[in-house]
Amino acid sequence: MTSIKIFCPATIANLSCGFDVLGTCLENVGDEMIIRKSEQKGIRITKIVGANLPLETEKNVAGVAALALLSAIETEFGFEIEIYKNIKAGSGIGSSSASAAGAVFGINELLGKPFSRKELVEFAMQGEILASGSAHADNVAPCLLGGFTLIRNTNPLDIVRIESPSELFATIIHPKIELKTSDMRAVLTPMVSLKSAIIQWGNLGGLISGLHTSDYDLIGRSLQDEIVEPLRGKFIPNFNEIKTIAIENGALGSGISGSGPSIFALCRGIETAEKVGNAMKIVFKKTNIEFDIHVCKINSEGVKTI
Ligand code: ADP
């Protein structure tokens, strides 16, 4: 095999109570990439369609992640990467991680799979340092592994994959405004109260348990964020209104996707997910901000060859 075409799915990180530790993978929204072996060693990004992003290897998360993988294995050849972006950078649904995960997945396939998907997470995380300044895995892990992923620890990396309950869908509204991850990190406070921490870890435990047992009510009760959402929600136009309307229309819960501006709702069944999407649309049309709505099943496969 000398070339490969792949689908790199969008992801939701944090999921309310799981700031920096939880993420999930989406079906039918994502980028595509074509990766080819080349005689010239190293990594070259030869084409980017759909976004204005740097072609320089060291300035693109795909290039940085790919170089991290190549530093761990001897190869006789190099790789050329084409990126077809559908996920807007800075949307909060894992644009940078789709490229980082896609690059290492594709190269690993062309090398005959020397690394497991879990091992690829470490390389993809190097790309995330470029995008946001920190080596977080809450988008790259679900992108590579599918389903839900819990980052129990980052050093050493310990990832727990959790299969999604079969009827779980996500509805996402992406307001087309830019919120920089670094700015949204800056609004957080370094200390949290014991009272908030207790509520948060109760909810995180509840969410993990609800996912394992397909207890949709428990999932819904647990989708609460005591710590981050109160500080970030105010930067997203109509955030509280969208969240309220989603729950009124049957969503299990709703919150900020990643560092925003996208807002997600988890729903049981596609009918509810679509109803929630329509209700979000009506609320958001009142603003003059452009937006997209996505209704997606949870993707249990992750990045894949197409
Ligand atoms: P998101 O949460 O949507 O991934 P981030 O803020 O984490 O958004 O990442 C976007 C940042 O990463 C932007 O500054 C963008 O220029 C940079 N970047 C570099 N390479 C890529 C790439 N291949 N895809 C997306 N973003 C990239």
Coordinates of N, CA, C and O in Angstrom, one line a residue, residues 174-268:
H174 N -22.9 25.0 16.1 CA -21.7 25.7 16.0 C -21.9 27.2 15.6 O -22.1 27.4 14.4
P175 N -21.9 28.1 16.5 CA -22.0 29.5 16.1 C -20.7 29.9 15.5 O -19.6 29.6 16.0
K176 N -20.8 30.6 14.4 CA -19.6 30.9 13.6 C -18.9 32.2 14.2 O -18.8 33.2 13.5
I177 N -18.5 32.1 15.4 CA -17.6 33.1 16.0 C -16.4 32.4 16.5 O -16.4 31.2 16.6
E178 N -15.3 33.2 16.6 CA -14.1 32.6 17.1 C -13.8 32.8 18.6 O -13.9 33.9 19.1
L179 N -13.6 31.7 19.3 CA -13.2 31.7 20.7 C -11.9 31.0 20.7 O -11.8 29.8 20.5
K180 N -10.8 31.7 21.0 CA -9.5 31.0 21.1 C -9.4 30.1 22.3 O -9.7 30.5 23.4
T181 N -8.9 28.9 22.1 CA -8.8 28.0 23.3 C -7.9 28.6 24.4 O -8.2 28.5 25.5
S182 N -6.9 29.3 23.9 CA -6.0 29.9 24.9 C -6.7 31.0 25.7 O -6.6 31.1 27.0
D183 N -7.6 31.8 25.1 CA -8.4 32.8 25.8 C -9.4 32.1 26.8 O -9.6 32.6 27.9
M184 N -10.0 31.0 26.3 CA -11.0 30.3 27.1 C -10.3 29.6 28.3 O -10.9 29.3 29.3
R185 N -9.0 29.3 28.2 CA -8.2 28.7 29.3 C -8.0 29.8 30.3 O -7.9 29.6 31.5
A186 N -7.7 31.0 29.8 CA -7.3 32.1 30.6 C -8.4 32.6 31.6 O -8.2 33.2 32.6
V187 N -9.7 32.3 31.2 CA -10.8 32.7 32.1 C -11.0 31.8 33.3 O -11.8 32.0 34.2
L188 N -10.3 30.6 33.3 CA -10.5 29.7 34.3 C -9.7 30.1 35.6 O -8.6 30.7 35.5
T189 N -10.1 29.6 36.7 CA -9.4 29.9 38.0 C -8.6 28.7 38.4 O -9.1 27.6 38.2
P190 N -7.4 28.8 38.9 CA -6.6 27.6 39.2 C -7.1 26.8 40.4 O -6.8 25.7 40.6
M191 N -7.9 27.5 41.3 CA -8.4 26.8 42.5 C -9.9 26.6 42.4 O -10.6 27.4 41.9
V192 N -10.3 25.4 42.9 CA -11.8 25.2 43.0 C -12.1 24.8 44.4 O -11.3 24.4 45.2
S193 N -13.4 25.1 44.8 CA -13.8 24.8 46.2 C -14.0 23.3 46.4 O -14.4 22.6 45.4
L194 N -13.8 22.9 47.6 CA -14.1 21.5 47.9 C -15.5 21.1 47.5 O -15.8 20.0 47.0
K195 N -16.5 22.0 47.8 CA -17.9 21.8 47.6 C -18.1 21.6 46.1 O -18.8 20.6 45.7
S196 N -17.5 22.4 45.2 CA -17.7 22.2 43.8 C -17.0 20.9 43.3 O -17.6 20.2 42.5
A197 N -15.9 20.6 43.9 CA -15.1 19.4 43.4 C -16.0 18.2 43.8 O -16.0 17.2 43.0
I198 N -16.6 18.2 44.9 CA -17.4 17.0 45.3 C -18.6 16.8 44.4 O -18.8 15.7 43.9
I199 N -19.2 17.9 44.0 CA -20.4 17.8 43.0 C -19.8 17.3 41.7 O -20.4 16.4 41.1
Q200 N -18.7 17.8 41.3 CA -18.1 17.5 40.0 C -17.7 16.0 39.9 O -18.0 15.3 39.0
W201 N -17.0 15.5 40.9 CA -16.6 14.1 40.8 C -17.8 13.1 41.0 O -17.8 12.0 40.5
G202 N -18.8 13.6 41.7 CA -20.0 12.8 41.8 C -20.6 12.6 40.4 O -21.0 11.5 40.0
N203 N -20.7 13.7 39.7 CA -21.3 13.7 38.3 C -20.4 12.9 37.4 O -20.9 12.1 36.5
L204 N -19.1 13.1 37.5 CA -18.2 12.3 36.6 C -18.4 10.8 36.8 O -18.5 10.0 35.8
G205 N -18.4 10.4 38.0 CA -18.6 9.0 38.3 C -20.0 8.5 37.8 O -20.1 7.4 37.2
G206 N -21.0 9.4 38.0 CA -22.3 9.0 37.5 C -22.4 8.9 36.0 O -23.0 7.9 35.5
L207 N -21.7 9.8 35.3 CA -21.7 9.7 33.8 C -21.0 8.4 33.3 O -21.5 7.7 32.5
I208 N -19.8 8.1 33.9 CA -19.1 6.9 33.5 C -20.0 5.7 33.8 O -20.1 4.8 32.9
S209 N -20.6 5.6 34.9 CA -21.4 4.5 35.2 C -22.6 4.4 34.3 O -23.0 3.3 33.8
G210 N -23.3 5.6 34.0 CA -24.4 5.6 33.1 C -24.0 5.2 31.7 O -24.8 4.5 31.0
L211 N -22.8 5.5 31.2 CA -22.4 5.1 29.9 C -22.2 3.5 29.9 O -22.6 2.9 29.0
H212 N -21.6 3.0 30.9 CA -21.4 1.6 31.0 C -22.7 0.8 31.1 O -22.7 -0.3 30.5
T213 N -23.7 1.3 31.7 CA -24.9 0.5 31.9 C -26.0 1.0 31.0 O -27.2 0.5 31.2
S214 N -25.8 1.9 30.1 CA -26.8 2.4 29.2 C -28.0 3.0 30.0 O -29.1 2.8 29.7
D215 N -27.6 3.6 31.1 CA -28.7 4.3 32.0 C -28.8 5.7 31.5 O -28.1 6.6 32.0
Y216 N -29.7 5.9 30.6 CA -29.8 7.3 30.0 C -30.2 8.4 31.0 O -29.8 9.5 30.9
D217 N -31.1 8.0 32.0 CA -31.5 9.0 33.0 C -30.2 9.4 33.8 O -30.1 10.6 34.1
L218 N -29.4 8.4 34.2 CA -28.2 8.7 35.0 C -27.3 9.6 34.1 O -26.7 10.6 34.7
I219 N -27.1 9.3 32.8 CA -26.3 10.1 32.0 C -26.8 11.6 32.0 O -26.0 12.5 32.2
G220 N -28.1 11.7 31.9 CA -28.7 13.1 31.9 C -28.5 13.8 33.2 O -28.0 15.0 33.2
R221 N -28.7 13.1 34.3 CA -28.5 13.7 35.6 C -27.1 14.2 35.9 O -26.8 15.1 36.6
S222 N -26.2 13.4 35.2 CA -24.7 13.6 35.5 C -24.1 14.7 34.6 O -23.0 15.2 34.8
L223 N -24.8 15.1 33.5 CA -24.2 16.1 32.6 C -24.4 17.5 33.2 O -25.2 18.3 32.7
Q224 N -23.6 17.8 34.2 CA -23.6 19.1 34.9 C -22.2 19.5 35.1 O -21.3 18.6 35.3
D225 N -21.9 20.8 34.9 CA -20.6 21.3 35.1 C -20.6 22.4 36.1 O -21.1 23.5 35.9
E226 N -20.0 22.1 37.3 CA -20.0 23.0 38.4 C -18.9 24.0 38.3 O -18.8 25.1 39.0
I227 N -17.8 23.6 37.5 CA -16.5 24.4 37.6 C -16.2 25.2 36.4 O -15.9 26.4 36.6
V228 N -16.3 24.7 35.2 CA -15.9 25.4 34.0 C -17.0 26.2 33.3 O -16.8 27.4 33.0
E229 N -18.1 25.6 33.2 CA -19.2 26.2 32.4 C -19.6 27.6 33.0 O -19.9 28.5 32.3
P230 N -19.7 27.7 34.4 CA -20.1 29.0 34.9 C -19.1 30.1 34.5 O -19.5 31.3 34.4
L231 N -17.9 29.8 34.2 CA -16.9 30.8 33.8 C -16.8 31.0 32.3 O -16.5 32.1 31.9
R232 N -17.2 30.0 31.5 CA -17.1 30.1 30.1 C -18.4 30.4 29.3 O -18.4 31.0 28.3
G233 N -19.5 30.0 30.0 CA -20.8 30.1 29.3 C -21.1 31.5 28.8 O -21.7 31.7 27.7
K234 N -20.7 32.5 29.6 CA -21.1 33.9 29.2 C -20.4 34.4 27.9 O -20.8 35.4 27.4
F235 N -19.4 33.7 27.4 CA -18.7 34.1 26.2 C -19.4 33.5 25.0 O -19.0 33.9 23.8
I236 N -20.4 32.7 25.2 CA -21.1 32.0 24.0 C -22.5 32.7 23.9 O -23.3 32.6 24.9
P237 N -22.8 33.3 22.8 CA -24.1 34.0 22.7 C -25.2 33.0 22.9 O -25.2 31.9 22.3
N238 N -26.2 33.4 23.7 CA -27.4 32.6 23.9 C -27.2 31.3 24.5 O -28.0 30.3 24.3
F239 N -26.0 31.1 25.2 CA -25.7 29.8 25.7 C -26.8 29.2 26.6 O -27.3 28.1 26.4
N240 N -27.2 30.0 27.6 CA -28.2 29.5 28.6 C -29.5 29.2 27.9 O -30.2 28.2 28.2
E241 N -29.9 30.0 26.9 CA -31.2 29.8 26.2 C -31.1 28.5 25.4 O -32.1 27.7 25.4
I242 N -30.0 28.3 24.7 CA -29.8 27.1 23.9 C -29.9 25.8 24.8 O -30.6 24.8 24.5
K243 N -29.2 25.9 25.9 CA -29.2 24.8 26.8 C -30.6 24.4 27.4 O -31.0 23.3 27.4
T244 N -31.3 25.5 27.8 CA -32.6 25.3 28.3 C -33.6 24.7 27.2 O -34.3 23.7 27.5
I245 N -33.5 25.2 26.0 CA -34.4 24.8 25.0 C -34.1 23.3 24.6 O -35.0 22.5 24.3
A246 N -32.8 23.0 24.7 CA -32.4 21.6 24.3 C -33.0 20.6 25.4 O -33.6 19.6 25.0
I247 N -32.9 21.0 26.6 CA -33.5 20.1 27.7 C -35.0 20.1 27.6 O -35.6 19.0 27.7
E248 N -35.6 21.2 27.4 CA -37.1 21.2 27.2 C -37.6 20.3 26.1 O -38.7 19.8 26.1
N249 N -36.7 20.2 25.1 CA -37.1 19.3 23.9 C -36.6 17.9 24.0 O -36.6 17.2 23.0
G250 N -36.2 17.5 25.2 CA -35.9 16.1 25.4 C -34.5 15.7 25.5 O -34.2 14.5 25.7
A251 N -33.5 16.7 25.4 CA -32.1 16.3 25.5 C -31.8 15.8 26.9 O -32.5 16.2 27.9
L252 N -30.9 14.8 27.0 CA -30.5 14.3 28.3 C -29.8 15.4 29.1 O -29.9 15.5 30.3
G253 N -28.9 16.1 28.4 CA -28.1 17.2 29.0 C -27.5 18.0 27.9 O -27.4 17.5 26.7
S254 N -26.9 19.1 28.3 CA -26.3 20.0 27.3 C -25.2 20.8 27.9 O -25.2 21.1 29.1
G255 N -24.2 21.2 27.1 CA -23.1 21.9 27.7 C -22.2 22.5 26.6 O -22.5 22.4 25.4
I256 N -21.0 23.0 27.0 CA -20.1 23.6 26.0 C -19.2 22.4 25.4 O -18.7 21.6 26.2
S257 N -19.1 22.4 24.1 CA -18.2 21.4 23.4 C -16.8 21.9 23.4 O -16.5 23.0 22.9
G258 N -15.9 21.2 24.0 CA -14.5 21.7 24.1 C -14.5 23.0 24.8 O -15.1 23.2 25.9
S259 N -13.7 24.0 24.2 CA -13.7 25.3 24.8 C -14.7 26.2 24.1 O -14.6 27.5 24.2
G260 N -15.6 25.7 23.4 CA -16.6 26.5 22.7 C -16.1 27.0 21.4 O -14.9 26.8 21.0
P261 N -16.9 27.7 20.6 CA -18.2 28.2 20.9 C -19.3 27.1 20.6 O -20.5 27.4 20.9
S262 N -18.9 25.9 20.1 CA -20.0 24.9 19.9 C -20.6 24.5 21.2 O -20.0 24.4 22.2
I263 N -22.0 24.2 21.1 CA -22.7 23.7 22.3 C -23.2 22.4 21.9 O -23.7 22.2 20.7
F264 N -23.1 21.4 22.8 CA -23.6 20.0 22.4 C -24.8 19.7 23.3 O -25.0 20.3 24.4
A265 N -25.6 18.8 22.8 CA -26.6 18.1 23.7 C -26.6 16.7 23.4 O -26.4 16.2 22.2
L266 N -26.6 15.8 24.4 CA -26.7 14.4 24.2 C -28.2 14.0 24.3 O -28.9 14.5 25.1
C267 N -28.6 13.1 23.4 CA -30.0 12.7 23.2 C -30.1 11.2 23.1 O -29.2 10.6 22.5
R268 N -31.3 10.7 23.5 CA -31.6 9.3 23.3 C -32.4 9.2 22.0 O -33.6 9.7 22.0

